[in-house]
């Protein structure tokens, strides 16, 4: 976030006005982006509800407010591309193709989950859709992404590796090491920084002397761009251009999504580090209702259509909860499976 978008007392402000321009996409894509964001939002709201009821345990980091980032970026990638994410990864996993049933079962700790119930919220994983986490370590996915891209290069495979991480990861050594190696080796990594301005709970200008994160990428001679992460039109257009650049030149690109999370860092976070008025101001830029308003203005969406779509998504969420609730706990006899390899060979 550029310095002009913050006040002296570190109140963080949106990067620009509420988007109102016409949506330049065909109706199928335009409505598809709305559906993507609604699926994420309703899934996250249900997870918060179930966490309060004790049905989901452990850590839970919600994506509410940042839906436009995942919706815009994931549709820019091909099915063969690779995705690595953070512990706030439910949205990316869902839009990558991991079923809501498998995600919810994983939240419940059931063996029908995408990680057999062993990973939970922070460790969603699905090799079939090339979704390689979910990583609980801040910045932990960055070196993994460089390694995956290097492996593709060595095998002569042309694909993009998209790595999602937060602004807090920019302060980690792994960020600088990964950017440096990706630049040195000219690897096709799309670095997607989801800058929600607070990392865990510290405002960006209190933790970074240089708050223009694109300049950090420029220091490694990596092309970069910042975009309004609350505007799904802007995120999708920027992601398309960035993916094309990485795929065409087979070299890294840094894309900063300037976004905001409406909920606290995690369900354990009392959220005392920011003013409630600031949150409400950002909600005026909420990606779902501002985009819905644009679609209605263009007659691409009616209120009846919106309600029908929302109801459809609600049924998907209810089905996922029922599936997870009916799932099975891992048998005690399997608890040591994959913990270590038996002397005779593979444990799988």
mmCIF file of C-alpha atoms in Angstrom:
data_model
loop_
_atom_site.group_PDB
_atom_site.id
_atom_site.type_symbol
_atom_site.label_atom_id
_atom_site.label_comp_id
_atom_site.label_asym_id
_atom_site.label_seq_id
_atom_site.Cartn_x
_atom_site.Cartn_y
_atom_site.Cartn_z
ATOM 1 C CA UNK A 1 0.000 0.000 0.000
ATOM 2 C CA UNK A 2 1.490 3.306 -1.052
ATOM 3 C CA UNK A 3 2.140 5.877 1.706
ATOM 4 C CA UNK A 4 -0.541 8.254 0.405
ATOM 5 C CA UNK A 5 -3.180 5.650 1.284
ATOM 6 C CA UNK A 6 -2.466 5.728 5.007
ATOM 7 C CA UNK A 7 -2.839 8.431 7.643
ATOM 8 C CA UNK A 8 -0.337 9.430 10.294
ATOM 9 C CA UNK A 9 -1.997 7.211 12.914
ATOM 10 C CA UNK A 10 -1.669 4.211 10.546
ATOM 11 C CA UNK A 11 -5.360 4.012 9.619
ATOM 12 C CA UNK A 12 -5.242 2.082 6.359
ATOM 13 C CA UNK A 13 -7.346 3.352 3.471
ATOM 14 C CA UNK A 14 -8.497 1.685 0.224
ATOM 15 C CA UNK A 15 -6.256 2.144 -2.838
ATOM 16 C CA UNK A 16 -8.923 3.993 -4.819
ATOM 17 C CA UNK A 17 -12.632 4.772 -5.206
ATOM 18 C CA UNK A 18 -15.355 2.134 -5.196
ATOM 19 C CA UNK A 19 -15.290 0.546 -8.674
ATOM 20 C CA UNK A 20 -18.320 1.404 -10.808
ATOM 21 C CA UNK A 21 -17.060 0.981 -14.387
ATOM 22 C CA UNK A 22 -18.871 -1.452 -16.715
ATOM 23 C CA UNK A 23 -17.851 -5.095 -16.451
ATOM 24 C CA UNK A 24 -16.015 -5.873 -19.742
ATOM 25 C CA UNK A 25 -16.607 -9.635 -19.712
ATOM 26 C CA UNK A 26 -19.042 -11.890 -21.522
ATOM 27 C CA UNK A 27 -22.095 -12.790 -19.401
ATOM 28 C CA UNK A 28 -20.899 -16.336 -18.663
ATOM 29 C CA UNK A 29 -17.573 -15.157 -17.260
ATOM 30 C CA UNK A 30 -19.116 -12.134 -15.527
ATOM 31 C CA UNK A 31 -21.629 -14.282 -13.654
ATOM 32 C CA UNK A 32 -19.070 -17.012 -13.092
ATOM 33 C CA UNK A 33 -16.846 -14.610 -11.170
ATOM 34 C CA UNK A 34 -19.775 -13.637 -8.967
ATOM 35 C CA UNK A 35 -20.568 -17.291 -8.298
ATOM 36 C CA UNK A 36 -16.923 -17.936 -7.418
ATOM 37 C CA UNK A 37 -16.914 -15.161 -4.835
ATOM 38 C CA UNK A 38 -20.244 -16.254 -3.372
ATOM 39 C CA UNK A 39 -19.017 -19.841 -3.003
ATOM 40 C CA UNK A 40 -16.001 -18.639 -1.046
ATOM 41 C CA UNK A 41 -17.998 -16.206 1.108
ATOM 42 C CA UNK A 42 -20.729 -18.689 2.064
ATOM 43 C CA UNK A 43 -18.200 -21.435 2.759
ATOM 44 C CA UNK A 44 -16.210 -19.141 5.038
ATOM 45 C CA UNK A 45 -19.309 -17.880 6.864
ATOM 46 C CA UNK A 46 -20.401 -21.459 7.508
ATOM 47 C CA UNK A 47 -16.923 -22.378 8.749
ATOM 48 C CA UNK A 48 -17.055 -19.506 11.235
ATOM 49 C CA UNK A 49 -20.454 -20.714 12.434
ATOM 50 C CA UNK A 50 -19.266 -24.311 12.796
ATOM 51 C CA UNK A 51 -16.109 -23.195 14.585
ATOM 52 C CA UNK A 52 -18.240 -21.400 17.150
ATOM 53 C CA UNK A 53 -20.262 -24.590 17.582
ATOM 54 C CA UNK A 54 -17.117 -26.656 18.183
ATOM 55 C CA UNK A 55 -17.463 -28.772 15.047
ATOM 56 C CA UNK A 56 -14.323 -27.274 13.501
ATOM 57 C CA UNK A 57 -11.303 -27.050 15.762
ATOM 58 C CA UNK A 58 -7.701 -25.920 15.631
ATOM 59 C CA UNK A 59 -6.750 -22.772 13.763
ATOM 60 C CA UNK A 60 -9.080 -21.140 11.261
ATOM 61 C CA UNK A 61 -8.137 -18.176 9.070
ATOM 62 C CA UNK A 62 -11.024 -16.743 7.072
ATOM 63 C CA UNK A 63 -10.858 -15.148 3.620
ATOM 64 C CA UNK A 64 -13.928 -12.917 3.980
ATOM 65 C CA UNK A 65 -13.260 -9.667 2.128
ATOM 66 C CA UNK A 66 -10.503 -11.048 -0.103
ATOM 67 C CA UNK A 67 -12.679 -13.149 -2.419
ATOM 68 C CA UNK A 68 -11.892 -11.076 -5.515
ATOM 69 C CA UNK A 69 -8.247 -12.106 -5.363
ATOM 70 C CA UNK A 70 -8.859 -15.849 -5.601
ATOM 71 C CA UNK A 71 -11.749 -15.442 -8.047
ATOM 72 C CA UNK A 72 -9.793 -13.228 -10.416
ATOM 73 C CA UNK A 73 -6.506 -15.060 -10.231
ATOM 74 C CA UNK A 74 -7.610 -18.687 -10.330
ATOM 75 C CA UNK A 75 -9.569 -18.237 -13.578
ATOM 76 C CA UNK A 76 -6.401 -16.899 -15.232
ATOM 77 C CA UNK A 77 -4.536 -20.177 -14.685
ATOM 78 C CA UNK A 78 -4.741 -23.334 -16.781
ATOM 79 C CA UNK A 79 -5.611 -26.742 -15.337
ATOM 80 C CA UNK A 80 -1.981 -27.835 -15.767
ATOM 81 C CA UNK A 81 -0.521 -24.938 -13.805
ATOM 82 C CA UNK A 82 0.605 -25.338 -10.203
ATOM 83 C CA UNK A 83 -0.798 -23.490 -7.185
ATOM 84 C CA UNK A 84 0.824 -23.058 -3.763
ATOM 85 C CA UNK A 85 -0.994 -21.079 -1.075
ATOM 86 C CA UNK A 86 -0.946 -20.002 2.557
ATOM 87 C CA UNK A 87 -2.952 -21.069 5.602
ATOM 88 C CA UNK A 88 -5.755 -18.715 4.395
ATOM 89 C CA UNK A 89 -6.251 -20.938 1.358
ATOM 90 C CA UNK A 90 -9.852 -22.168 1.387
ATOM 91 C CA UNK A 91 -10.802 -19.880 -1.512
ATOM 92 C CA UNK A 92 -7.927 -20.902 -3.748
ATOM 93 C CA UNK A 93 -8.505 -24.593 -3.044
ATOM 94 C CA UNK A 94 -12.218 -24.350 -3.769
ATOM 95 C CA UNK A 95 -11.803 -22.494 -7.055
ATOM 96 C CA UNK A 96 -8.921 -24.705 -8.090
ATOM 97 C CA UNK A 97 -11.325 -27.615 -8.146
ATOM 98 C CA UNK A 98 -11.073 -29.200 -4.707
ATOM 99 C CA UNK A 99 -14.674 -30.088 -3.898
ATOM 100 C CA UNK A 100 -16.433 -28.244 -1.116
ATOM 101 C CA UNK A 101 -17.239 -31.635 0.362
ATOM 102 C CA UNK A 102 -13.555 -32.584 0.585
ATOM 103 C CA UNK A 103 -12.676 -29.191 2.057
ATOM 104 C CA UNK A 104 -15.395 -29.334 4.713
ATOM 105 C CA UNK A 105 -14.546 -32.932 5.618
ATOM 106 C CA UNK A 106 -10.953 -31.830 6.097
ATOM 107 C CA UNK A 107 -12.145 -29.032 8.382
ATOM 108 C CA UNK A 108 -13.989 -31.633 10.434
ATOM 109 C CA UNK A 109 -10.887 -33.825 10.604
ATOM 110 C CA UNK A 110 -12.613 -36.671 8.753
ATOM 111 C CA UNK A 111 -10.736 -39.116 6.552
ATOM 112 C CA UNK A 112 -12.910 -38.143 3.571
ATOM 113 C CA UNK A 113 -11.119 -34.788 3.615
ATOM 114 C CA UNK A 114 -8.644 -33.796 0.910
ATOM 115 C CA UNK A 115 -5.759 -34.487 3.320
ATOM 116 C CA UNK A 116 -7.516 -37.463 4.953
ATOM 117 C CA UNK A 117 -8.395 -35.281 7.932
ATOM 118 C CA UNK A 118 -4.779 -34.887 8.986
ATOM 119 C CA UNK A 119 -4.201 -31.352 7.768
ATOM 120 C CA UNK A 120 -7.253 -29.366 8.731
ATOM 121 C CA UNK A 121 -7.904 -25.791 7.663
ATOM 122 C CA UNK A 122 -4.279 -24.801 7.102
ATOM 123 C CA UNK A 123 -3.134 -27.828 5.108
ATOM 124 C CA UNK A 124 -5.562 -28.371 2.247
ATOM 125 C CA UNK A 125 -3.855 -30.373 -0.510
ATOM 126 C CA UNK A 126 -4.920 -32.033 -3.733
ATOM 127 C CA UNK A 127 -2.332 -33.394 -6.152
ATOM 128 C CA UNK A 128 -4.908 -34.123 -8.855
ATOM 129 C CA UNK A 129 -5.778 -30.437 -9.224
ATOM 130 C CA UNK A 130 -2.122 -29.476 -8.699
ATOM 131 C CA UNK A 131 -2.972 -27.635 -5.499
ATOM 132 C CA UNK A 132 0.115 -28.152 -3.332
ATOM 133 C CA UNK A 133 -1.002 -26.500 -0.078
ATOM 134 C CA UNK A 134 -1.941 -24.879 2.276
ATOM 135 C CA UNK A 135 1.125 -24.092 4.409
ATOM 136 C CA UNK A 136 1.063 -23.066 8.064
ATOM 137 C CA UNK A 137 4.514 -21.467 7.939
ATOM 138 C CA UNK A 138 4.576 -17.781 6.990
ATOM 139 C CA UNK A 139 6.377 -17.658 3.646
ATOM 140 C CA UNK A 140 6.751 -21.425 3.626
ATOM 141 C CA UNK A 141 5.228 -21.814 0.183
ATOM 142 C CA UNK A 142 7.695 -19.469 -1.514
ATOM 143 C CA UNK A 143 10.722 -21.783 -1.705
ATOM 144 C CA UNK A 144 8.423 -24.700 -2.550
ATOM 145 C CA UNK A 145 7.141 -22.759 -5.540
ATOM 146 C CA UNK A 146 10.641 -22.022 -6.756
ATOM 147 C CA UNK A 147 11.495 -25.705 -6.408
ATOM 148 C CA UNK A 148 8.414 -26.784 -8.333
ATOM 149 C CA UNK A 149 9.173 -24.323 -11.123
ATOM 150 C CA UNK A 150 12.797 -25.470 -11.225
ATOM 151 C CA UNK A 151 11.650 -29.090 -11.505
ATOM 152 C CA UNK A 152 9.453 -28.153 -14.464
ATOM 153 C CA UNK A 153 12.362 -26.341 -16.104
ATOM 154 C CA UNK A 154 14.664 -29.341 -15.677
ATOM 155 C CA UNK A 155 12.026 -31.641 -17.190
ATOM 156 C CA UNK A 156 11.228 -29.347 -20.079
ATOM 157 C CA UNK A 157 7.656 -28.765 -18.875
ATOM 158 C CA UNK A 158 6.193 -25.337 -19.648
ATOM 159 C CA UNK A 159 3.741 -24.389 -16.935
ATOM 160 C CA UNK A 160 3.190 -21.535 -14.494
ATOM 161 C CA UNK A 161 3.609 -21.947 -10.751
ATOM 162 C CA UNK A 162 1.407 -19.452 -8.883
ATOM 163 C CA UNK A 163 2.441 -18.791 -5.300
ATOM 164 C CA UNK A 164 0.030 -16.948 -2.995
ATOM 165 C CA UNK A 165 1.367 -15.302 0.169
ATOM 166 C CA UNK A 166 0.549 -12.386 2.437
ATOM 167 C CA UNK A 167 2.296 -9.094 3.112
ATOM 168 C CA UNK A 168 3.675 -10.580 6.327
ATOM 169 C CA UNK A 169 5.714 -13.060 4.280
ATOM 170 C CA UNK A 170 7.575 -10.179 2.620
ATOM 171 C CA UNK A 171 9.464 -9.685 5.893
ATOM 172 C CA UNK A 172 10.691 -13.306 5.868
ATOM 173 C CA UNK A 173 14.081 -14.349 4.580
ATOM 174 C CA UNK A 174 12.434 -17.022 2.454
ATOM 175 C CA UNK A 175 10.737 -14.292 0.411
ATOM 176 C CA UNK A 176 14.027 -12.657 -0.544
ATOM 177 C CA UNK A 177 15.790 -15.958 -1.163
ATOM 178 C CA UNK A 178 12.956 -17.158 -3.377
ATOM 179 C CA UNK A 179 12.707 -13.927 -5.354
ATOM 180 C CA UNK A 180 16.465 -13.908 -5.869
ATOM 181 C CA UNK A 181 16.658 -17.501 -7.113
ATOM 182 C CA UNK A 182 13.590 -17.137 -9.350
ATOM 183 C CA UNK A 183 15.217 -14.087 -10.940
ATOM 184 C CA UNK A 184 18.675 -15.667 -11.230
ATOM 185 C CA UNK A 185 17.347 -18.848 -12.811
ATOM 186 C CA UNK A 186 14.531 -17.105 -14.732
ATOM 187 C CA UNK A 187 11.826 -19.436 -13.424
ATOM 188 C CA UNK A 188 8.133 -19.203 -14.410
ATOM 189 C CA UNK A 189 6.768 -18.279 -10.981
ATOM 190 C CA UNK A 190 3.870 -15.884 -10.532
ATOM 191 C CA UNK A 191 4.345 -14.356 -7.078
ATOM 192 C CA UNK A 192 0.860 -13.337 -5.869
ATOM 193 C CA UNK A 193 1.119 -11.119 -2.801
ATOM 194 C CA UNK A 194 -2.229 -10.777 -1.024
ATOM 195 C CA UNK A 195 -1.501 -7.548 0.788
ATOM 196 C CA UNK A 196 -4.257 -7.221 3.410
ATOM 197 C CA UNK A 197 -2.197 -4.555 5.210
ATOM 198 C CA UNK A 198 -1.892 -6.164 8.650
ATOM 199 C CA UNK A 199 -0.033 -9.491 8.326
ATOM 200 C CA UNK A 200 -1.110 -11.068 11.622
ATOM 201 C CA UNK A 201 -1.853 -7.865 13.503
ATOM 202 C CA UNK A 202 0.714 -5.196 12.668
ATOM 203 C CA UNK A 203 -0.012 -2.432 10.168
ATOM 204 C CA UNK A 204 2.270 -2.537 7.147
ATOM 205 C CA UNK A 205 4.041 0.816 7.806
ATOM 206 C CA UNK A 206 4.907 -0.386 11.315
ATOM 207 C CA UNK A 207 6.684 -3.476 9.981
ATOM 208 C CA UNK A 208 8.100 -2.368 6.616
ATOM 209 C CA UNK A 209 10.260 0.701 6.036
ATOM 210 C CA UNK A 210 9.346 0.458 2.332
ATOM 211 C CA UNK A 211 5.609 -0.054 1.972
ATOM 212 C CA UNK A 212 5.640 -0.106 -1.832
ATOM 213 C CA UNK A 213 5.996 -3.864 -2.162
ATOM 214 C CA UNK A 214 6.472 -3.750 -5.926
ATOM 215 C CA UNK A 215 9.786 -1.960 -5.340
ATOM 216 C CA UNK A 216 10.999 -5.017 -3.446
ATOM 217 C CA UNK A 217 10.348 -7.131 -6.525
ATOM 218 C CA UNK A 218 12.019 -4.511 -8.702
ATOM 219 C CA UNK A 219 15.150 -4.792 -6.572
ATOM 220 C CA UNK A 220 15.471 -8.348 -7.896
ATOM 221 C CA UNK A 221 14.779 -7.166 -11.472
ATOM 222 C CA UNK A 222 11.395 -8.883 -11.467
ATOM 223 C CA UNK A 223 8.544 -7.211 -13.336
ATOM 224 C CA UNK A 224 5.720 -6.204 -11.022
ATOM 225 C CA UNK A 225 2.298 -4.645 -10.814
ATOM 226 C CA UNK A 226 -0.071 -3.549 -8.036
ATOM 227 C CA UNK A 227 -3.829 -3.905 -8.446
ATOM 228 C CA UNK A 228 -6.988 -3.165 -6.449
ATOM 229 C CA UNK A 229 -7.625 -6.520 -4.808
ATOM 230 C CA UNK A 230 -11.220 -5.580 -3.930
ATOM 231 C CA UNK A 231 -12.206 -5.329 -7.613
ATOM 232 C CA UNK A 232 -12.642 -8.732 -9.271
ATOM 233 C CA UNK A 233 -12.523 -7.163 -12.736
ATOM 234 C CA UNK A 234 -9.147 -5.606 -11.989
ATOM 235 C CA UNK A 235 -7.766 -8.762 -10.359
ATOM 236 C CA UNK A 236 -8.795 -10.972 -13.270
ATOM 237 C CA UNK A 237 -7.435 -8.639 -15.932
ATOM 238 C CA UNK A 238 -4.150 -8.196 -14.074
ATOM 239 C CA UNK A 239 -3.828 -11.933 -13.460
ATOM 240 C CA UNK A 240 -4.448 -12.735 -17.131
ATOM 241 C CA UNK A 241 -1.696 -10.335 -18.177
ATOM 242 C CA UNK A 242 0.709 -11.595 -15.522
ATOM 243 C CA UNK A 243 0.113 -15.262 -16.355
ATOM 244 C CA UNK A 244 0.632 -14.535 -20.051
ATOM 245 C CA UNK A 245 3.883 -12.729 -19.234
ATOM 246 C CA UNK A 246 5.188 -15.608 -17.105
ATOM 247 C CA UNK A 247 4.117 -18.268 -19.575
ATOM 248 C CA UNK A 248 5.414 -16.435 -22.614
ATOM 249 C CA UNK A 249 8.779 -15.293 -21.270
ATOM 250 C CA UNK A 250 9.278 -18.172 -18.809
ATOM 251 C CA UNK A 251 10.403 -15.759 -16.124
ATOM 252 C CA UNK A 252 8.955 -14.550 -12.785
ATOM 253 C CA UNK A 253 6.388 -11.825 -12.192
ATOM 254 C CA UNK A 254 5.264 -10.150 -8.948
ATOM 255 C CA UNK A 255 1.578 -9.235 -8.656
ATOM 256 C CA UNK A 256 0.433 -7.331 -5.568
ATOM 257 C CA UNK A 257 -3.268 -7.514 -4.727
ATOM 258 C CA UNK A 258 -4.126 -4.633 -2.387
ATOM 259 C CA UNK A 259 -6.968 -6.141 -0.385
ATOM 260 C CA UNK A 260 -8.456 -6.242 3.102
ATOM 261 C CA UNK A 261 -9.841 -8.944 5.356
ATOM 262 C CA UNK A 262 -13.049 -8.046 7.153
ATOM 263 C CA UNK A 263 -12.556 -10.643 9.886
ATOM 264 C CA UNK A 264 -9.692 -10.924 12.354
ATOM 265 C CA UNK A 265 -6.471 -12.715 11.449
ATOM 266 C CA UNK A 266 -7.799 -15.956 12.924
ATOM 267 C CA UNK A 267 -10.654 -17.082 15.124
ATOM 268 C CA UNK A 268 -8.348 -16.635 18.143
ATOM 269 C CA UNK A 269 -7.559 -13.016 17.286
ATOM 270 C CA UNK A 270 -9.430 -10.307 19.316
ATOM 271 C CA UNK A 271 -8.728 -7.818 16.476
ATOM 272 C CA UNK A 272 -7.701 -4.929 18.735
ATOM 273 C CA UNK A 273 -5.090 -3.432 16.405
ATOM 274 C CA UNK A 274 -7.404 -1.564 14.007
ATOM 275 C CA UNK A 275 -10.288 0.834 14.344
ATOM 276 C CA UNK A 276 -13.781 -0.516 13.712
ATOM 277 C CA UNK A 277 -14.550 2.547 11.581
ATOM 278 C CA UNK A 278 -11.694 1.558 9.272
ATOM 279 C CA UNK A 279 -13.207 -1.898 8.773
ATOM 280 C CA UNK A 280 -16.600 -0.407 7.986
ATOM 281 C CA UNK A 281 -15.016 1.972 5.478
ATOM 282 C CA UNK A 282 -13.355 -0.931 3.686
ATOM 283 C CA UNK A 283 -16.643 -2.855 3.660
ATOM 284 C CA UNK A 284 -17.989 -0.133 1.375
ATOM 285 C CA UNK A 285 -15.475 -1.566 -1.129
ATOM 286 C CA UNK A 286 -16.599 -5.151 -0.480
ATOM 287 C CA UNK A 287 -15.908 -7.194 -3.618
ATOM 288 C CA UNK A 288 -19.253 -8.982 -3.790
ATOM 289 C CA UNK A 289 -21.741 -6.163 -3.325
ATOM 290 C CA UNK A 290 -19.821 -3.639 -5.450
ATOM 291 C CA UNK A 291 -19.504 -6.154 -8.283
ATOM 292 C CA UNK A 292 -23.149 -7.167 -7.958
ATOM 293 C CA UNK A 293 -24.147 -3.515 -8.261
ATOM 294 C CA UNK A 294 -22.143 -3.175 -11.475
ATOM 295 C CA UNK A 295 -23.755 -6.259 -12.976
ATOM 296 C CA UNK A 296 -27.225 -4.980 -12.121
ATOM 297 C CA UNK A 297 -26.470 -1.596 -13.654
ATOM 298 C CA UNK A 298 -25.586 -3.354 -16.923
ATOM 299 C CA UNK A 299 -28.694 -5.556 -16.733
ATOM 300 C CA UNK A 300 -26.449 -8.621 -16.561
ATOM 301 C CA UNK A 301 -28.018 -9.598 -13.246
ATOM 302 C CA UNK A 302 -31.381 -9.124 -11.558
ATOM 303 C CA UNK A 303 -32.131 -9.346 -7.850
ATOM 304 C CA UNK A 304 -34.086 -12.543 -8.504
ATOM 305 C CA UNK A 305 -31.098 -14.078 -10.303
ATOM 306 C CA UNK A 306 -28.795 -13.084 -7.465
ATOM 307 C CA UNK A 307 -31.071 -14.658 -4.869
ATOM 308 C CA UNK A 308 -31.346 -17.842 -6.937
ATOM 309 C CA UNK A 309 -27.572 -18.042 -7.308
ATOM 310 C CA UNK A 310 -27.059 -17.413 -3.605
ATOM 311 C CA UNK A 311 -29.591 -20.133 -2.777
ATOM 312 C CA UNK A 312 -27.791 -22.567 -5.083
ATOM 313 C CA UNK A 313 -24.507 -21.853 -3.321
ATOM 314 C CA UNK A 314 -26.229 -22.259 0.041
ATOM 315 C CA UNK A 315 -27.386 -25.731 -0.956
ATOM 316 C CA UNK A 316 -23.836 -26.655 -1.922
ATOM 317 C CA UNK A 317 -22.613 -25.518 1.494
ATOM 318 C CA UNK A 318 -25.347 -27.461 3.304
ATOM 319 C CA UNK A 319 -24.484 -30.566 1.292
ATOM 320 C CA UNK A 320 -20.800 -30.222 2.188
ATOM 321 C CA UNK A 321 -21.613 -29.918 5.895
ATOM 322 C CA UNK A 322 -23.855 -32.995 5.774
ATOM 323 C CA UNK A 323 -21.143 -34.925 3.950
ATOM 324 C CA UNK A 324 -18.495 -33.942 6.491
ATOM 325 C CA UNK A 325 -20.762 -34.668 9.436
ATOM 326 C CA UNK A 326 -21.462 -38.158 8.082
ATOM 327 C CA UNK A 327 -17.771 -38.780 7.443
ATOM 328 C CA UNK A 328 -15.531 -41.132 9.359
ATOM 329 C CA UNK A 329 -12.714 -40.668 11.807
ATOM 330 C CA UNK A 330 -9.439 -42.291 10.814
ATOM 331 C CA UNK A 331 -9.147 -45.758 12.402
ATOM 332 C CA UNK A 332 -6.760 -45.917 15.333
ATOM 333 C CA UNK A 333 -4.882 -48.680 13.524
ATOM 334 C CA UNK A 334 -3.960 -46.184 10.757
ATOM 335 C CA UNK A 335 -2.681 -43.384 12.973
ATOM 336 C CA UNK A 336 0.976 -44.224 12.273
ATOM 337 C CA UNK A 337 0.408 -44.535 8.534
ATOM 338 C CA UNK A 338 2.850 -42.318 6.620
ATOM 339 C CA UNK A 339 4.525 -41.184 9.850
ATOM 340 C CA UNK A 340 7.507 -43.369 9.016
ATOM 341 C CA UNK A 341 8.227 -45.948 6.341
ATOM 342 C CA UNK A 342 8.260 -49.600 7.437
ATOM 343 C CA UNK A 343 11.522 -51.470 6.901
ATOM 344 C CA UNK A 344 9.900 -53.617 4.243
ATOM 345 C CA UNK A 345 8.881 -50.751 1.948
ATOM 346 C CA UNK A 346 6.177 -48.165 1.408
ATOM 347 C CA UNK A 347 3.468 -47.539 3.991
ATOM 348 C CA UNK A 348 0.878 -46.640 1.324
#
